[in-house]
PDB file of C-alpha atoms in Angstrom:
ATOM      1  CA  MET A   8       0.000   0.000   0.000  1.00 42.00           C
ATOM      2  CA  SER A   9       2.949   2.374   0.550  1.00 54.00           C
ATOM      3  CA  ALA A  10       3.432   2.620  -3.213  1.00 53.00           C
ATOM      4  CA  PHE A  11       0.072   4.406  -3.383  1.00 65.00           C
ATOM      5  CA  LEU A  12       0.848   7.019  -0.752  1.00 81.00           C
ATOM      6  CA  PRO A  13       1.061  10.538  -2.191  1.00 92.00           C
ATOM      7  CA  THR A  14       4.437  11.892  -3.205  1.00 92.00           C
ATOM      8  CA  LEU A  15       5.892  15.201  -4.336  1.00 95.00           C
ATOM      9  CA  THR A  16       9.308  13.813  -5.266  1.00 92.00           C
ATOM     10  CA  GLU A  17       8.589  10.699  -7.322  1.00 89.00           C
ATOM     11  CA  ARG A  18       7.250  10.653 -10.872  1.00 85.00           C
ATOM     12  CA  ARG A  19       4.210   8.542 -10.131  1.00 87.00           C
ATOM     13  CA  SER A  20       0.574   8.903  -9.201  1.00 88.00           C
ATOM     14  CA  PRO A  21      -1.432  10.028  -7.392  1.00 92.00           C
ATOM     15  CA  TRP A  22      -1.227  13.307  -9.272  1.00 93.00           C
ATOM     16  CA  VAL A  23      -3.839  15.115  -7.149  1.00 96.00           C
ATOM     17  CA  THR A  24      -4.276  14.788  -3.378  1.00 97.00           C
ATOM     18  CA  PHE A  25      -7.050  16.290  -1.264  1.00 98.00           C
ATOM     19  CA  THR A  26      -6.093  16.359   2.413  1.00 98.00           C
ATOM     20  CA  SER A  27      -6.504  18.310   5.644  1.00 98.00           C
ATOM     21  CA  ARG A  28      -4.291  21.332   6.185  1.00 97.00           C
ATOM     22  CA  GLU A  29      -3.323  19.636   9.475  1.00 97.00           C
ATOM     23  CA  ASP A  30      -1.920  16.592   7.649  1.00 97.00           C
ATOM     24  CA  PRO A  31       1.761  16.297   8.716  1.00 96.00           C
ATOM     25  CA  TRP A  32       2.586  14.652   5.386  1.00 96.00           C
ATOM     26  CA  VAL A  33       2.222  17.989   3.594  1.00 97.00           C
ATOM     27  CA  ALA A  34       4.996  19.875   5.407  1.00 97.00           C
ATOM     28  CA  ALA A  35       7.315  16.873   5.275  1.00 96.00           C
ATOM     29  CA  ALA A  36       6.717  16.359   1.549  1.00 97.00           C
ATOM     30  CA  GLU A  37       7.234  20.050   0.774  1.00 97.00           C
ATOM     31  CA  ALA A  38      10.492  20.080   2.755  1.00 97.00           C
ATOM     32  CA  GLU A  39      11.729  16.993   0.924  1.00 97.00           C
ATOM     33  CA  LEU A  40      10.884  18.522  -2.455  1.00 96.00           C
ATOM     34  CA  ARG A  41      12.620  21.812  -1.645  1.00 96.00           C
ATOM     35  CA  GLY A  42      15.614  19.903  -0.272  1.00 96.00           C
ATOM     36  CA  ARG A  43      15.983  18.296  -3.687  1.00 94.00           C
ATOM     37  CA  GLY A  44      15.864  21.662  -5.451  1.00 93.00           C
ATOM     38  CA  GLY A  45      12.179  21.497  -6.353  1.00 94.00           C
ATOM     39  CA  LEU A  46       9.665  24.329  -6.386  1.00 92.00           C
ATOM     40  CA  VAL A  47       6.454  24.764  -4.375  1.00 94.00           C
ATOM     41  CA  PHE A  48       3.793  27.190  -5.594  1.00 92.00           C
ATOM     42  CA  ARG A  49       0.819  28.168  -3.473  1.00 94.00           C
ATOM     43  CA  VAL A  50      -2.563  29.200  -4.828  1.00 95.00           C
ATOM     44  CA  ALA A  51      -5.459  30.615  -2.791  1.00 96.00           C
ATOM     45  CA  GLY A  52      -8.542  28.445  -3.108  1.00 96.00           C
ATOM     46  CA  ALA A  53     -10.763  31.473  -2.490  1.00 95.00           C
ATOM     47  CA  GLU A  54      -9.681  32.829  -5.881  1.00 95.00           C
ATOM     48  CA  LEU A  55     -10.881  29.758  -7.756  1.00 96.00           C
ATOM     49  CA  ASP A  56     -14.621  30.338  -7.376  1.00 94.00           C
ATOM     50  CA  THR A  57     -15.325  30.756 -11.102  1.00 96.00           C
ATOM     51  CA  GLU A  58     -13.660  29.346 -14.200  1.00 96.00           C
ATOM     52  CA  ALA A  59     -12.535  32.796 -15.318  1.00 94.00           C
ATOM     53  CA  ARG A  60     -10.953  33.615 -11.949  1.00 95.00           C
ATOM     54  CA  LEU A  61      -9.350  30.161 -11.779  1.00 95.00           C
ATOM     55  CA  PHE A  62      -7.668  30.618 -15.164  1.00 93.00           C
ATOM     56  CA  ARG A  63      -6.499  34.133 -14.243  1.00 92.00           C
ATOM     57  CA  THR A  64      -5.156  32.964 -10.882  1.00 92.00           C
ATOM     58  CA  PHE A  65      -3.288  30.012 -12.357  1.00 89.00           C
ATOM     59  CA  ALA A  66      -1.763  32.202 -15.066  1.00 87.00           C
ATOM     60  CA  ARG A  67      -0.684  34.785 -12.489  1.00 87.00           C
ATOM     61  CA  ASP A  68       0.526  32.521  -9.681  1.00 82.00           C
ATOM     62  CA  LEU A  69       2.138  29.850 -11.831  1.00 77.00           C
ATOM     63  CA  GLY A  70       3.719  32.324 -14.205  1.00 69.00           C
ATOM     64  CA  GLY A  71       2.426  30.881 -17.451  1.00 68.00           C
ATOM     65  CA  TYR A  72       0.323  32.208 -20.302  1.00 70.00           C
ATOM     66  CA  PHE A  73      -2.395  30.054 -21.791  1.00 76.00           C
ATOM     67  CA  GLY A  74      -5.741  30.402 -23.513  1.00 81.00           C
ATOM     68  CA  TYR A  75      -8.468  30.462 -20.902  1.00 87.00           C
ATOM     69  CA  ASN A  76      -9.892  26.973 -21.366  1.00 89.00           C
ATOM     70  CA  TRP A  77      -9.286  23.543 -19.832  1.00 92.00           C
ATOM     71  CA  ASP A  78      -7.309  22.024 -22.718  1.00 88.00           C
ATOM     72  CA  ALA A  79      -5.014  25.038 -22.741  1.00 86.00           C
ATOM     73  CA  LEU A  80      -4.495  24.674 -18.982  1.00 88.00           C
ATOM     74  CA  VAL A  81      -3.429  21.051 -19.498  1.00 86.00           C
ATOM     75  CA  ASP A  82      -0.983  22.162 -22.198  1.00 81.00           C
ATOM     76  CA  CYS A  83       0.459  24.866 -19.947  1.00 81.00           C
ATOM     77  CA  LEU A  84       0.894  22.534 -16.983  1.00 83.00           C
ATOM     78  CA  GLY A  85       2.378  19.759 -19.091  1.00 75.00           C
ATOM     79  CA  ASP A  86       4.933  22.007 -20.815  1.00 70.00           C
ATOM     80  CA  TRP A  87       6.188  23.956 -17.800  1.00 63.00           C
ATOM     81  CA  PHE A  88       8.904  26.424 -18.754  1.00 52.00           C
ATOM     82  CA  ALA A  89       7.634  29.600 -17.100  1.00 47.00           C
ATOM     83  CA  GLN A  90       9.389  28.976 -13.784  1.00 53.00           C
ATOM     84  CA  GLY A  91      12.827  27.742 -12.765  1.00 50.00           C
ATOM     85  CA  ASP A  92      14.956  26.069 -15.399  1.00 54.00           C
ATOM     86  CA  GLY A  93      12.244  23.802 -16.755  1.00 58.00           C
ATOM     87  CA  ASN A  94      13.839  20.723 -15.196  1.00 70.00           C
ATOM     88  CA  GLN A  95      12.881  21.231 -11.547  1.00 84.00           C
ATOM     89  CA  ASP A  96      10.176  19.147  -9.934  1.00 90.00           C
ATOM     90  CA  VAL A  97       7.117  21.177  -8.977  1.00 92.00           C
ATOM     91  CA  ALA A  98       4.287  20.960  -6.460  1.00 95.00           C
ATOM     92  CA  VAL A  99       1.257  23.231  -6.590  1.00 95.00           C
ATOM     93  CA  VAL A 100      -0.531  23.596  -3.247  1.00 97.00           C
ATOM     94  CA  ILE A 101      -4.042  25.061  -3.209  1.00 98.00           C
ATOM     95  CA  ASP A 102      -4.785  26.509   0.231  1.00 98.00           C
ATOM     96  CA  GLY A 103      -8.343  26.634   1.548  1.00 98.00           C
ATOM     97  CA  ALA A 104      -9.737  24.483  -1.257  1.00 98.00           C
ATOM     98  CA  ASP A 105     -13.036  23.765   0.574  1.00 98.00           C
ATOM     99  CA  PRO A 106     -15.191  26.036  -1.661  1.00 96.00           C
ATOM    100  CA  LEU A 107     -14.332  23.912  -4.695  1.00 97.00           C
ATOM    101  CA  LEU A 108     -16.771  21.308  -3.372  1.00 97.00           C
ATOM    102  CA  ARG A 109     -19.550  23.577  -4.684  1.00 96.00           C
ATOM    103  CA  ALA A 110     -17.856  24.424  -7.999  1.00 96.00           C
ATOM    104  CA  ASP A 111     -19.661  23.087 -11.047  1.00 96.00           C
ATOM    105  CA  PHE A 112     -16.288  22.709 -12.792  1.00 97.00           C
ATOM    106  CA  LEU A 113     -14.653  20.499 -10.123  1.00 97.00           C
ATOM    107  CA  GLU A 114     -14.574  17.430 -12.386  1.00 96.00           C
ATOM    108  CA  LEU A 115     -12.868  19.373 -15.182  1.00 96.00           C
ATOM    109  CA  LEU A 116     -10.381  20.925 -12.790  1.00 97.00           C
ATOM    110  CA  VAL A 117      -9.291  17.564 -11.362  1.00 97.00           C
ATOM    111  CA  TRP A 118      -9.069  16.035 -14.843  1.00 94.00           C
ATOM    112  CA  SER A 119      -6.959  18.983 -16.041  1.00 93.00           C
ATOM    113  CA  LEU A 120      -4.572  18.709 -13.095  1.00 94.00           C
ATOM    114  CA  CYS A 121      -4.200  14.939 -13.532  1.00 93.00           C
ATOM    115  CA  ALA A 122      -3.682  15.204 -17.292  1.00 89.00           C
ATOM    116  CA  GLY A 123      -1.198  18.060 -16.981  1.00 88.00           C
ATOM    117  CA  ALA A 124       0.758  16.219 -14.302  1.00 89.00           C
ATOM    118  CA  TRP A 125       0.873  12.996 -16.291  1.00 86.00           C
ATOM    119  CA  ARG A 126       2.164  14.836 -19.357  1.00 82.00           C
ATOM    120  CA  ALA A 127       4.826  16.625 -17.299  1.00 84.00           C
ATOM    121  CA  ASN A 128       6.032  13.532 -15.467  1.00 81.00           C
ATOM    122  CA  PHE A 129       6.417  11.524 -18.663  1.00 79.00           C
ATOM    123  CA  MET A 130       6.708  14.386 -21.171  1.00 69.00           C
ATOM    124  CA  VAL A 131       4.202  13.271 -23.731  1.00 61.00           C
ATOM    125  CA  ASP A 132       1.983  15.202 -26.087  1.00 59.00           C
ATOM    126  CA  ALA A 133      -1.806  15.277 -26.146  1.00 56.00           C
ATOM    127  CA  ASP A 134      -1.882  11.896 -27.921  1.00 59.00           C
ATOM    128  CA  GLY A 135       0.371  10.258 -25.340  1.00 59.00           C
ATOM    129  CA  GLU A 136       3.346  10.255 -27.721  1.00 62.00           C
ATOM    130  CA  PRO A 137       6.798  11.175 -26.342  1.00 62.00           C
ATOM    131  CA  HIS A 138       7.925  14.734 -26.967  1.00 61.00           C
ATOM    132  CA  GLU A 139      11.075  15.075 -29.012  1.00 62.00           C
ATOM    133  CA  GLY A 140      13.824  17.635 -28.656  1.00 56.00           C
ATOM    134  CA  ARG A 141      14.371  19.956 -25.726  1.00 51.00           C
ATOM    135  CA  TRP A 142      11.609  18.795 -23.391  1.00 65.00           C
ATOM    136  CA  THR A 143      12.658  16.926 -20.267  1.00 74.00           C
ATOM    137  CA  PRO A 144      10.209  15.167 -17.914  1.00 78.00           C
ATOM    138  CA  PHE A 145       9.763  16.721 -14.493  1.00 84.00           C
ATOM    139  CA  GLY A 146       7.738  15.872 -11.411  1.00 88.00           C
ATOM    140  CA  LEU A 147       4.444  17.740 -11.074  1.00 92.00           C
ATOM    141  CA  HIS A 148       1.869  17.082  -8.334  1.00 95.00           C
ATOM    142  CA  PHE A 149      -1.083  18.969  -6.863  1.00 97.00           C
ATOM    143  CA  VAL A 150      -2.205  19.140  -3.228  1.00 98.00           C
ATOM    144  CA  LEU A 151      -5.541  20.677  -2.254  1.00 98.00           C
ATOM    145  CA  LEU A 152      -5.629  21.604   1.429  1.00 98.00           C
ATOM    146  CA  LEU A 153      -8.971  21.565   3.222  1.00 98.00           C
ATOM    147  CA  ASP A 154      -9.684  23.670   6.312  1.00 98.00           C
ATOM    148  CA  HIS A 155     -12.876  21.988   7.514  1.00 97.00           C
ATOM    149  CA  THR A 156     -14.198  19.631   4.813  1.00 98.00           C
ATOM    150  CA  SER A 157     -13.415  15.923   4.807  1.00 98.00           C
ATOM    151  CA  PRO A 158     -11.455  14.794   1.716  1.00 98.00           C
ATOM    152  CA  ALA A 159     -14.000  11.968   1.377  1.00 97.00           C
ATOM    153  CA  ALA A 160     -16.703  14.586   0.716  1.00 97.00           C
ATOM    154  CA  PHE A 161     -14.978  15.360  -2.585  1.00 97.00           C
ATOM    155  CA  ALA A 162     -14.594  11.735  -3.671  1.00 95.00           C
ATOM    156  CA  GLU A 163     -17.626  11.252  -5.903  1.00 94.00           C
ATOM    157  CA  ARG A 164     -17.442  14.566  -7.758  1.00 95.00           C
ATOM    158  CA  ALA A 165     -13.661  14.862  -7.960  1.00 95.00           C
ATOM    159  CA  ALA A 166     -13.520  11.463  -9.670  1.00 92.00           C
ATOM    160  CA  GLY A 167     -16.636  12.178 -11.704  1.00 91.00           C
ATOM    161  CA  HIS A 168     -14.811  12.599 -15.014  1.00 89.00           C
ATOM    162  CA  ALA A 169     -14.743   9.371 -17.033  1.00 87.00           C
ATOM    163  CA  ASP A 170     -10.934   9.543 -17.312  1.00 87.00           C
ATOM    164  CA  VAL A 171     -10.244   9.993 -13.580  1.00 91.00           C
ATOM    165  CA  SER A 172     -10.048   7.382 -10.824  1.00 89.00           C
ATOM    166  CA  GLY A 173      -9.875   8.061  -7.120  1.00 90.00           C
ATOM    167  CA  ALA A 174      -9.627   6.395  -3.749  1.00 90.00           C
ATOM    168  CA  VAL A 175      -9.742   7.519  -0.136  1.00 92.00           C
ATOM    169  CA  VAL A 176      -6.630   6.082   1.520  1.00 91.00           C
ATOM    170  CA  GLY A 177      -5.419   7.044   4.996  1.00 91.00           C
ATOM    171  CA  GLY A 178      -7.909   9.889   5.172  1.00 95.00           C
ATOM    172  CA  ARG A 179      -6.644  11.452   1.921  1.00 96.00           C
ATOM    173  CA  LEU A 180      -8.407  11.500  -1.433  1.00 95.00           C
ATOM    174  CA  LEU A 181      -5.940  10.368  -4.104  1.00 94.00           C
ATOM    175  CA  LEU A 182      -6.663  10.869  -7.812  1.00 94.00           C
ATOM    176  CA  THR A 183      -5.099   9.834 -11.102  1.00 90.00           C
ATOM    177  CA  LEU A 184      -6.020   9.066 -14.693  1.00 88.00           C
ATOM    178  CA  ASN A 185      -7.980   5.926 -15.404  1.00 82.00           C
ATOM    179  CA  ALA A 186      -5.852   3.319 -17.182  1.00 65.00           C
ATOM    180  CA  ASP A 187      -8.841   1.786 -18.949  1.00 59.00           C
ATOM    181  CA  ASP A 188     -10.153   4.933 -20.556  1.00 54.00           C
ATOM    182  CA  THR A 189      -7.329   7.334 -21.391  1.00 56.00           C
ATOM    183  CA  TRP A 190      -3.791   7.564 -22.686  1.00 56.00           C
ATOM    184  CA  GLY A 191      -1.258   7.414 -19.910  1.00 57.00           C
ATOM    185  CA  GLY A 192      -3.575   5.923 -17.337  1.00 61.00           C
ATOM    186  CA  ASP A 193      -2.067   4.231 -14.322  1.00 66.00           C
ATOM    187  CA  ALA A 194      -2.476   0.482 -14.725  1.00 54.00           C
ATOM    188  CA  LEU A 195      -1.924  -0.028 -10.986  1.00 49.00           C
ATOM    189  CA  TRP A 196      -4.763   2.270  -9.980  1.00 49.00           C
ATOM    190  CA  PRO A 197      -6.763   2.451  -7.773  1.00 47.00           C
ATOM    191  CA  PRO A 198      -5.185   0.755  -4.748  1.00 49.00           C
ATOM    192  CA  VAL A 199      -8.559  -0.575  -3.582  1.00 44.00           C
ATOM    193  CA  GLY A 200     -11.744  -1.258  -5.510  1.00 43.00           C
ATOM    194  CA  GLY A 201     -12.118  -1.462  -9.275  1.00 38.00           C
ATOM    195  CA  HIS A 202     -11.032   0.852 -12.061  1.00 37.00           C
ATOM    196  CA  GLY A 203     -13.067   4.010 -12.305  1.00 37.00           C
ATOM    197  CA  GLY A 204     -14.822   3.530  -8.970  1.00 37.00           C
ATOM    198  CA  VAL A 205     -14.499   5.533  -5.789  1.00 37.00           C
ATOM    199  CA  PRO A 206     -14.124   3.181  -2.820  1.00 34.00           C
ATOM    200  CA  SER A 207     -15.914   4.055   0.370  1.00 30.00           C
ATOM    201  CA  PRO A 208     -13.799   5.717   3.059  1.00 30.00           C
ATOM    202  CA  ARG A 209     -12.402   3.274   5.568  1.00 26.00           C
TER     203      ARG A 209
END
């Protein structure tokens, strides 16, 4: 089961983790990433209440330009050259992500983060084909910190996209692409239950 614990330093799923802001794993994982020369970016969840504000906030806080739509966000995340030297591993932490539970675009957001992370970690294009030339894979993971909402409350909707699978493990909601339905899916996912399902919290 340890192979399915979240990570900020290994190029493997889960790509998106919902967890409590009190979770000690977060500070330890951030410290490990920074100790290896990686970058941590923080985004305020309160600024992600509409699609337009989400796109503006991501463009501003992550330092990239992209067309304001979900496919363009995936492209921007998967081809990260706006910050650092383009070879550093990156974690994006969304503070106070509780309001996203009510967002009608939650499924698209989680899919976009998973797809962008998978492309970055394995440096593939939109068809799942390896990039050629100057692009180098880099670690990219997303952590959504919750102030008062249980990660399990997000499980059904966060994994609502057909290409996303999720599981609640150790009190955290872990999400990745579904191996059965999309390029680059994780054949080992989810750690409990069947592909595409959201196991009940234990």
